[in-house]
Tab-separated table of C-alpha atoms in Angstrom:
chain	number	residue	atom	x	y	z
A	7	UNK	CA	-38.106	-12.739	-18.324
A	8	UNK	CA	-39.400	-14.662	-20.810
A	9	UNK	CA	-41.309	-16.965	-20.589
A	10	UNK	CA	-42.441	-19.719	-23.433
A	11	UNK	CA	-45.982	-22.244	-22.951
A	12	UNK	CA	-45.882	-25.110	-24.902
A	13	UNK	CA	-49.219	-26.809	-25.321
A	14	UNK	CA	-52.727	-24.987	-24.821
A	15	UNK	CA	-54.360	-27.330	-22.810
A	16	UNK	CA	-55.878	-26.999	-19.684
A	17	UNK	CA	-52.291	-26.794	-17.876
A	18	UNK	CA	-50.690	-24.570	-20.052
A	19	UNK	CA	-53.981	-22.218	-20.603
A	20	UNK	CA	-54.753	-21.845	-16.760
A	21	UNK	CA	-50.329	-21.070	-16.016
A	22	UNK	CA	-50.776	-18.247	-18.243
A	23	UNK	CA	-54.008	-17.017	-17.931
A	24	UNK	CA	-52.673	-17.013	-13.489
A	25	UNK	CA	-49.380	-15.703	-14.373
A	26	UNK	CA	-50.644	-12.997	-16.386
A	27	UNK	CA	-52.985	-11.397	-14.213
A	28	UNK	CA	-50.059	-11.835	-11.619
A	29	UNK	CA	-47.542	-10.162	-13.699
A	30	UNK	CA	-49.776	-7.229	-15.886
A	31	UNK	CA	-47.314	-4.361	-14.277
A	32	UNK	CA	-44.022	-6.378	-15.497
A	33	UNK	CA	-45.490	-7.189	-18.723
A	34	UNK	CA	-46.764	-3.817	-19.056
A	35	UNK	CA	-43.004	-2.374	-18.629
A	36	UNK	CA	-41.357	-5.222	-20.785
A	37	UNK	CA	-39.917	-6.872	-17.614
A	38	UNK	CA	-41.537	-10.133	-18.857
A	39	UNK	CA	-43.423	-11.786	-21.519
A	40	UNK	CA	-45.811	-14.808	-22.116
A	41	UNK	CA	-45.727	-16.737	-25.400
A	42	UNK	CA	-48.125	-19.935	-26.054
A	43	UNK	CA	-47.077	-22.269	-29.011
A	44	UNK	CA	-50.182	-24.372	-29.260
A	45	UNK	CA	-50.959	-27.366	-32.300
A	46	UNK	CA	-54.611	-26.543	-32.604
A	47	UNK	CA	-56.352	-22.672	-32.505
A	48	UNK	CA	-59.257	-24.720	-30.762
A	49	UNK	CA	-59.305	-25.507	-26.935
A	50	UNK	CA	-61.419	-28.365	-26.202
A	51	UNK	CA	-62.771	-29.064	-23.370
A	52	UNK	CA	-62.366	-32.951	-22.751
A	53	UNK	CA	-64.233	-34.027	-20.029
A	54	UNK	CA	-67.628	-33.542	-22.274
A	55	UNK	CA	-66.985	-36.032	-25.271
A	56	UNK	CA	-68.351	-38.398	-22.299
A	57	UNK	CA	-71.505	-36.399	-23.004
A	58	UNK	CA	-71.421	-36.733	-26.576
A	59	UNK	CA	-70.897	-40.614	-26.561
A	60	UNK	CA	-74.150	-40.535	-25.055
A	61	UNK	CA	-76.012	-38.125	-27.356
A	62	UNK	CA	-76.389	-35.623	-24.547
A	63	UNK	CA	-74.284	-32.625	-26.474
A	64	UNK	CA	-72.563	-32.240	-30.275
A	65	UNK	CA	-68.943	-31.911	-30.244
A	66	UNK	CA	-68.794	-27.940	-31.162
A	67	UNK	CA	-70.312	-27.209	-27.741
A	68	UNK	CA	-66.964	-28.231	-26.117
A	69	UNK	CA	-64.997	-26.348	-28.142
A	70	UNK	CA	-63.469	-22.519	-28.073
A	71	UNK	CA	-60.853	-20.088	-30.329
A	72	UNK	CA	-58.153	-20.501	-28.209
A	73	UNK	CA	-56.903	-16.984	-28.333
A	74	UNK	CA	-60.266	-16.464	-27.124
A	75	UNK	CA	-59.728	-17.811	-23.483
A	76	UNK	CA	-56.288	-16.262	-22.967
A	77	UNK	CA	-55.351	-12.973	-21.095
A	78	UNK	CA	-54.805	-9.808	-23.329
A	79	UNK	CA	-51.067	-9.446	-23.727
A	80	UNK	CA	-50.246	-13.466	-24.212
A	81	UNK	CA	-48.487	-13.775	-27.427
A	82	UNK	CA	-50.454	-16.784	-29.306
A	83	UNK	CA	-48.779	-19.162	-32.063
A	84	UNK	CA	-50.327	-21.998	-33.612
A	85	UNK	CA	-46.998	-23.622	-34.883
A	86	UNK	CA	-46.621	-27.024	-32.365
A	87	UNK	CA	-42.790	-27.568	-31.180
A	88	UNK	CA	-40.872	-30.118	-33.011
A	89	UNK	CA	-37.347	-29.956	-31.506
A	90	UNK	CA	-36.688	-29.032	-27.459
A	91	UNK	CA	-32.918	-27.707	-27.329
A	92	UNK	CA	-33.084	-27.503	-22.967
A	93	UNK	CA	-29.121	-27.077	-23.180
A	94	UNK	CA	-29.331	-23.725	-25.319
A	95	UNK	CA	-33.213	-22.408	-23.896
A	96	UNK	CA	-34.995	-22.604	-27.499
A	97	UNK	CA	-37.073	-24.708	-29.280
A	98	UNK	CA	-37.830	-25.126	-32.758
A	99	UNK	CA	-41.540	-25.376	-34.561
A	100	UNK	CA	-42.634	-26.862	-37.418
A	101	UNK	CA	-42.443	-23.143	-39.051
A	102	UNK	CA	-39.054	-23.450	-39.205
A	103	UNK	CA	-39.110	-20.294	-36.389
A	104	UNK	CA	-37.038	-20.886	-33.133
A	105	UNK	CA	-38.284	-19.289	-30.026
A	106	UNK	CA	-35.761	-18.521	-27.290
A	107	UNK	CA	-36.323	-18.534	-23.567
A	108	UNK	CA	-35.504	-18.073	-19.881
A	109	UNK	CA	-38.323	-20.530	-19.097
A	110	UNK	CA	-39.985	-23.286	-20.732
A	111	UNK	CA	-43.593	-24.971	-19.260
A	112	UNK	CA	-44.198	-28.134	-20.745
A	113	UNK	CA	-47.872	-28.904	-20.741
A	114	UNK	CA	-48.459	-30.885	-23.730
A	115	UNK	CA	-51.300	-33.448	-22.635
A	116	UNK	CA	-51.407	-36.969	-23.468
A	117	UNK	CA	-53.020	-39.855	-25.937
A	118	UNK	CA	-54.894	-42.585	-26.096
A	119	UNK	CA	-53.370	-45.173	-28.095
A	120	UNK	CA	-55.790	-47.831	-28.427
A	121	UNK	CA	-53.502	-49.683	-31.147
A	122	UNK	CA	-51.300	-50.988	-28.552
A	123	UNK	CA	-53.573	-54.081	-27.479
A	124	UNK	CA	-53.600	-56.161	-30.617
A	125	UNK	CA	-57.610	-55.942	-31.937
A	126	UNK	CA	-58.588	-53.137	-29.563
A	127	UNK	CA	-58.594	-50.262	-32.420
A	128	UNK	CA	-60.704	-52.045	-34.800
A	129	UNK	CA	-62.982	-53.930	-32.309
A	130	UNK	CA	-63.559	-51.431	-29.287
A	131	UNK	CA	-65.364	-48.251	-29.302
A	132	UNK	CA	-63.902	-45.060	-26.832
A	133	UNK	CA	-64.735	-41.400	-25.965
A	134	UNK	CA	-61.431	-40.004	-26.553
A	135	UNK	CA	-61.897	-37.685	-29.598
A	136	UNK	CA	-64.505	-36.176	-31.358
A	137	UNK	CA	-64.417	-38.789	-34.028
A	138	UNK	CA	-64.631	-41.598	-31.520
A	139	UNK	CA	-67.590	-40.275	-29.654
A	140	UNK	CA	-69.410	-39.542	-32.025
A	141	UNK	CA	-68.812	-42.951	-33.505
A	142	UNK	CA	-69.638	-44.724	-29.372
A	143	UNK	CA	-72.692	-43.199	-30.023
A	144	UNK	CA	-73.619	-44.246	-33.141
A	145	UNK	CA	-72.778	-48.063	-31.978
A	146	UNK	CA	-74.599	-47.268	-28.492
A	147	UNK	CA	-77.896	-46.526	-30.783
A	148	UNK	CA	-77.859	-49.064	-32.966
A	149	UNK	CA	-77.126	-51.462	-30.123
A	150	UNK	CA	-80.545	-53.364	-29.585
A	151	UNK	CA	-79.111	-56.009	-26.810
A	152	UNK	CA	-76.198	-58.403	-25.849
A	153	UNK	CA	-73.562	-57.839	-23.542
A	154	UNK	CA	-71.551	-54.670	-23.442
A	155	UNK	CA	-68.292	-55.212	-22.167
A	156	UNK	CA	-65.966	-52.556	-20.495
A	157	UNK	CA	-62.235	-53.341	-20.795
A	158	UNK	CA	-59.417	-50.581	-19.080
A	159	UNK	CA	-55.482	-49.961	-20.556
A	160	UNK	CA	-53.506	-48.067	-18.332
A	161	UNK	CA	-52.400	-45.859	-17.795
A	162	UNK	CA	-55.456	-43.396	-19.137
A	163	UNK	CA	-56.407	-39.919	-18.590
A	164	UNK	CA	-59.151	-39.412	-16.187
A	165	UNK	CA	-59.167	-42.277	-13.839
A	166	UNK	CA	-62.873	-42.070	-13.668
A	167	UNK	CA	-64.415	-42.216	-17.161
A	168	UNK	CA	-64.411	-46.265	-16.142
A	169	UNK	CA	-67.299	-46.228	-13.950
A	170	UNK	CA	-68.721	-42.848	-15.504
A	171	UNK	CA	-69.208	-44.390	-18.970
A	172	UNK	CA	-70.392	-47.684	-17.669
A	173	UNK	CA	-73.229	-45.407	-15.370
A	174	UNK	CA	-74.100	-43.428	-18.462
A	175	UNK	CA	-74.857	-46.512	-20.576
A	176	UNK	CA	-76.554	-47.552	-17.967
A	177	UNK	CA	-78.750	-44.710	-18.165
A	178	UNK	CA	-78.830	-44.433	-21.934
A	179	UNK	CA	-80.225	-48.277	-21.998
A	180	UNK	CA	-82.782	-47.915	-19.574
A	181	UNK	CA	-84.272	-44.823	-21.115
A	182	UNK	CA	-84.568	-47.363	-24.603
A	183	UNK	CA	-86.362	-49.977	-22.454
A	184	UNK	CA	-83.619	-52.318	-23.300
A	185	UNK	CA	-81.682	-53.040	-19.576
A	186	UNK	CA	-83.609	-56.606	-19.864
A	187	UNK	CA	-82.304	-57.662	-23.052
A	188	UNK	CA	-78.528	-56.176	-22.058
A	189	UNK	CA	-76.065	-57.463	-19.782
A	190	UNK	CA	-73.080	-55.177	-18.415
A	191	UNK	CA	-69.882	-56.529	-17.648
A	192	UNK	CA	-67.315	-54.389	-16.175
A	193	UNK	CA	-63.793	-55.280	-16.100
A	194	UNK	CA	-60.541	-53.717	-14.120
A	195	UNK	CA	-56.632	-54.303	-14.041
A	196	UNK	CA	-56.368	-54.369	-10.190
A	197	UNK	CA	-58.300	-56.497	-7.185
A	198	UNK	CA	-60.881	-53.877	-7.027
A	199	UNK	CA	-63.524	-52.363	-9.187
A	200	UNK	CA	-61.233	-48.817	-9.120
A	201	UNK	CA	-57.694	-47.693	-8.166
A	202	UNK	CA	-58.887	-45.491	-5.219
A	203	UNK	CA	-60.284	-47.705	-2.460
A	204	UNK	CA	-62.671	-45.592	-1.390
A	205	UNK	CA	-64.368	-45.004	-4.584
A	206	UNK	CA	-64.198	-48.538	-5.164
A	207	UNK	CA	-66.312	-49.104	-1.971
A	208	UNK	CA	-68.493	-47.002	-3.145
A	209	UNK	CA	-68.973	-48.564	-6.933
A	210	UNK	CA	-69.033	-52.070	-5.929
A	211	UNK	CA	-72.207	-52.271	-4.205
A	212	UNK	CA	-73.929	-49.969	-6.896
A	213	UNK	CA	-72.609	-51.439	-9.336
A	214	UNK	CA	-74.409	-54.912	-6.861
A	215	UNK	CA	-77.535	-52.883	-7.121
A	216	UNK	CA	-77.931	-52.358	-10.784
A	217	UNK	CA	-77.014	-55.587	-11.491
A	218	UNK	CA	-73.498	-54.915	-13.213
A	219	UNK	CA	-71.043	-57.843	-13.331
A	220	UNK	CA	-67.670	-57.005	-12.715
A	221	UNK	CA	-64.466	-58.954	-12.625
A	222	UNK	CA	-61.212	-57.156	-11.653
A	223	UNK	CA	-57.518	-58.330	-12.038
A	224	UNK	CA	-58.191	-58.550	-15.722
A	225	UNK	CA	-55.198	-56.897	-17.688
A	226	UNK	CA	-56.023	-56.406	-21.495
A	227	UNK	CA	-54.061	-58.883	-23.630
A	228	UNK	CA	-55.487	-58.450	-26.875
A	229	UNK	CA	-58.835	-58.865	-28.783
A	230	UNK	CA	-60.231	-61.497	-30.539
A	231	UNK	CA	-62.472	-60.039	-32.925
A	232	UNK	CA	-63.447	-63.108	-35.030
A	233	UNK	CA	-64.527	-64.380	-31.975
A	234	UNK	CA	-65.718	-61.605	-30.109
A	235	UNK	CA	-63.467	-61.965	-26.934
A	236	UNK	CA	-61.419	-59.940	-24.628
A	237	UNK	CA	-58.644	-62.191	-23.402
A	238	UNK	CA	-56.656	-61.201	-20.317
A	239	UNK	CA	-52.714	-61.281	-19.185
A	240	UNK	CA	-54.496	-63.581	-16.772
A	241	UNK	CA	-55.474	-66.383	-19.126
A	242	UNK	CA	-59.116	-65.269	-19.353
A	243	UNK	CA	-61.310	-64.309	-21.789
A	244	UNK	CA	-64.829	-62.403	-21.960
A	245	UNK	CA	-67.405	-62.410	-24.943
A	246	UNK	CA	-68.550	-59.526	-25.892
A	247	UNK	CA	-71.701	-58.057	-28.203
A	248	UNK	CA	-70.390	-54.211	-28.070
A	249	UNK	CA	-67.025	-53.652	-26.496
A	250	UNK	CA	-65.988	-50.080	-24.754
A	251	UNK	CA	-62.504	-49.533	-23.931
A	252	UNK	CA	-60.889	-47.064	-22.058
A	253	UNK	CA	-57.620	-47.324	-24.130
A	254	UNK	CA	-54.007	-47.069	-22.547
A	255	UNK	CA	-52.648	-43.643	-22.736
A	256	UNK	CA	-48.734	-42.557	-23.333
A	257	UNK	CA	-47.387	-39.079	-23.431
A	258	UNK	CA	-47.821	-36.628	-26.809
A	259	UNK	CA	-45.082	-37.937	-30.087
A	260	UNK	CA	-42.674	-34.938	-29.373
A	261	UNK	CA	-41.931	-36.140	-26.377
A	262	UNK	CA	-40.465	-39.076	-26.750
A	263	UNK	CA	-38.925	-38.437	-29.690
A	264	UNK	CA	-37.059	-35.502	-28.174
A	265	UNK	CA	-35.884	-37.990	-25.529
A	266	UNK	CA	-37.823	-36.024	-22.576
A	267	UNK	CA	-39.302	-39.103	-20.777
A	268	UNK	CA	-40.453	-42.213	-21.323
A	269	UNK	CA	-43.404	-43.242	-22.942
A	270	UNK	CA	-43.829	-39.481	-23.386
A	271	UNK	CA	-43.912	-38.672	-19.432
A	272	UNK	CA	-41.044	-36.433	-18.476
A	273	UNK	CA	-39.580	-36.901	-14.930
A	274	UNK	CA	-40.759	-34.207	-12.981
A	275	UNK	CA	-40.108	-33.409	-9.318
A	276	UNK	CA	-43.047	-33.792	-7.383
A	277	UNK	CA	-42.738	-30.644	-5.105
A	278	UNK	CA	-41.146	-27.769	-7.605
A	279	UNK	CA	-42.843	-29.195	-10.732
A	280	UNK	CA	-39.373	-28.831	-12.618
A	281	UNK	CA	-38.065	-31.477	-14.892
A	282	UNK	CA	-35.511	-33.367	-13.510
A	283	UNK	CA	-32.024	-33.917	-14.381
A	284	UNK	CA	-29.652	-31.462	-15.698
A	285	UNK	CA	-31.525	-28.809	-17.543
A	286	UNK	CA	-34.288	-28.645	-15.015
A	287	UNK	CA	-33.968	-25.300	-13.359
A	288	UNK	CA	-35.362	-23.560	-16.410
A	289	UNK	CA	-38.356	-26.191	-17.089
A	290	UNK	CA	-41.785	-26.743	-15.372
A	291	UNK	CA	-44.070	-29.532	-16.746
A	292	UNK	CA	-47.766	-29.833	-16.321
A	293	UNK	CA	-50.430	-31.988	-16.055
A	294	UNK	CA	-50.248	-35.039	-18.261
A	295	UNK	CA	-47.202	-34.541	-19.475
A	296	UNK	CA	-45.335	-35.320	-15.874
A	297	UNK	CA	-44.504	-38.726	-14.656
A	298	UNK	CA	-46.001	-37.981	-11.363
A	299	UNK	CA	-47.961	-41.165	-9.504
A	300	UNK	CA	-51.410	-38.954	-9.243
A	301	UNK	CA	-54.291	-38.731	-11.728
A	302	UNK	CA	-54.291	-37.490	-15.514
A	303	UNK	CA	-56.835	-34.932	-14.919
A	304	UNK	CA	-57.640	-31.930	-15.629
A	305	UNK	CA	-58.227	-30.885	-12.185
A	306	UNK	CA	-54.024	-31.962	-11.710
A	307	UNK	CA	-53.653	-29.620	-14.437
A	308	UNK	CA	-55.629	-26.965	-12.587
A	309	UNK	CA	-54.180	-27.035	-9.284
A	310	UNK	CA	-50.471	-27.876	-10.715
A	311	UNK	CA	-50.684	-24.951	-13.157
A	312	UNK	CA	-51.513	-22.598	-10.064
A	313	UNK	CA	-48.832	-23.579	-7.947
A	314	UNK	CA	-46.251	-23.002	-11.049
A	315	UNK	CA	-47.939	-19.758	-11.674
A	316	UNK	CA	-47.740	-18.450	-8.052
A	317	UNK	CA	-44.438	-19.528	-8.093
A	318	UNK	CA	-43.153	-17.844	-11.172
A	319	UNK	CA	-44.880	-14.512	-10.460
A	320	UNK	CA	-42.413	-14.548	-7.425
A	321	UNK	CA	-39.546	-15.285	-8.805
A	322	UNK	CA	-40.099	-12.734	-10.870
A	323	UNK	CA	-40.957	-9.941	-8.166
A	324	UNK	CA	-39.143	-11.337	-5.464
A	325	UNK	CA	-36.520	-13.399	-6.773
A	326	UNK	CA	-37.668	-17.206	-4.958
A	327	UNK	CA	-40.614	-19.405	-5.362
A	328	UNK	CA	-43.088	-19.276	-2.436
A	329	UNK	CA	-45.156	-22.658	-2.728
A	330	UNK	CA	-44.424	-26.758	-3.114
A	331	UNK	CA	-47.011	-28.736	-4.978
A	332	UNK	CA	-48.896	-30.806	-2.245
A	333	UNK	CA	-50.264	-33.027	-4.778
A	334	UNK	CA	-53.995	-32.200	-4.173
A	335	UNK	CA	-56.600	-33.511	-7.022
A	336	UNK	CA	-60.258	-33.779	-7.566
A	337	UNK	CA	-62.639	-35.537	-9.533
A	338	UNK	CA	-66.143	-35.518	-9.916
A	339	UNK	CA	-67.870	-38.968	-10.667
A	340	UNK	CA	-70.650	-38.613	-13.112
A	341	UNK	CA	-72.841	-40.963	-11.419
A	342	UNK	CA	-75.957	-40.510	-14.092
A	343	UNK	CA	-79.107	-40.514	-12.748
């Protein structure tokens, strides 16, 4: 069998790293193969440009040769797909080279696309790159008091880097002796401080005791820049000194020009973790990529990529999957101190 990994993210990384180790013997013997087409030869780990927004690490700590991480016998190509053909089992790179198939995991991540709120790009700082967090933290530095304001698209990857970057600046102001000349003002789409209740019950009353403001059912509209505002689908409108936004997120370019999914999120079946629709047998998607109601995450990733692993190892050996997706996630919250 072959088998084809497009995107060496966290989803696609862990799949064949687990399938791998699953199938050495029928690799070994030629009965299957692993190829990753990947856009970068660097794997990044995300979760830690949170840590250099606040000057805590330098962006080459989070990053690794991707051919270093994989399992010994996983064909590697940086050459990122451009064309899907599902009907025939190939796709096409920007090489030029086709790669054929007998099945296809889709695990290309997603973006944050801050340009889609008129004003947010140039007036709004975020964590989402290298580039950007590097830049928060040269605005977080030079910040000397005012109000920060937090403003949230959606959707976005990691449904905690909200409160998490609101915490850490907390933190970061403090330790400059500045909390009394700063004010914090959080802001959040729905009619609590976070989509999952519980954490929400949790935030509101530290964010009480810290002395955080926080308004929620405030969708972003656009941003005033001249005037230093935030206004709201709502009608309302927030001044700002520094203003951190957690940017809405679609799926990668390829995607949706391909016609795979909406908005970049192909329709994936919550239990299997094949695409839907006609040329689904032959297709698993991963982690941000799905259009799955549960957290962008890499811990979706994680567990998701598992499941498809376990699943493809017997199918291999055995002919049938063996497990459903039971849409389990996990998130830490980095709290700060």
């Amino acid at each position: 069998m072959r088998i084809l990994v497009v995107g060496g993210g966290m989803g696609g990384t862990i799949f064949a790293n687990h399938l791998a180790r699953r199938i050495h013997h029928e690799m070994k013997t030629g009965k299957a193969r692993i190829t990753m087409l990947s856009a970068s030869h660097e794997h990044v780990y995300q979760p830690g440009w949170l840590y250099v927004a606040m000057g805590r690490a330098t962006p080459d700590e989070l990053v690794r040769e991707q051919q270093s991480l994989l399992e010994p016998g996983i064909e590697f190509h940086v050459d990122p797909v451009e064309e899907f053909h599902l009907a025939e089992n190939h796709v096409k790179c920007k090489s030029g080279k086709v790669h054929e198939y007998d099945l296809i995991v889709i695990s290309t991540g997603s973006r944050a696309l801050p340009e889609k709120i008129p004003g947010l790009k140039e007036n709004s700082i975020n964590c989402y790159t290298a580039e950007d967090a590097v830049e928060f933290f040269k605005q977080l530095s030079d910040f000397k008091g005012g109000r920060i304001v937090v403003t949230v698209g959606l959707p976005h990857k990691c449904p905690m880097i909200p409160l998490e970057i609101t915490f850490a600046m907390h933190d970061f102001i403090k330790d400059r002796g500045l909390l009394d000349k700063t004010e914090f003002y959080y802001t959040y789409p729905i009619g609590r401080v976070h989509s999952l209740e519980n954490v929400a019950k949790w935030a509101a009353p530290e964010f009480d005791r810290m002395g955080i403001k926080y308004e929620t059912l405030f969708n972003m509209k656009e941003v005033d820049g001249k005037n230093a505002q935030v206004l709201s689908e709502e009608g309302g409108a927030v001044k700002y000194d520094l203003l951190v936004a957690v940017p809405p997120h679609k799926g990668q370019e390829v995607i949706e020009k391909n016609g795979l999914g909406e908005n970049g999120w192909i329709p994936t079946n919550r239990s299997s973790l094949h695409m839907e629709g006609e040329h689904g047998k032959n297709v698993l998607v991963l982690g941000d990529t799905t259009n799955l109601p549960i957290s962008k995450a890499g811990s979706t990733a994680h567990f998701e990529a598992e499941v498809a692993a376990e699943n493809v190892a017997a199918v291999i050996k055995m002919g049938r999957p063996v497990r459903s997706y039971d849409g389990k996630v996990f998130c830490f919250i980095e709290a700060g101190k």
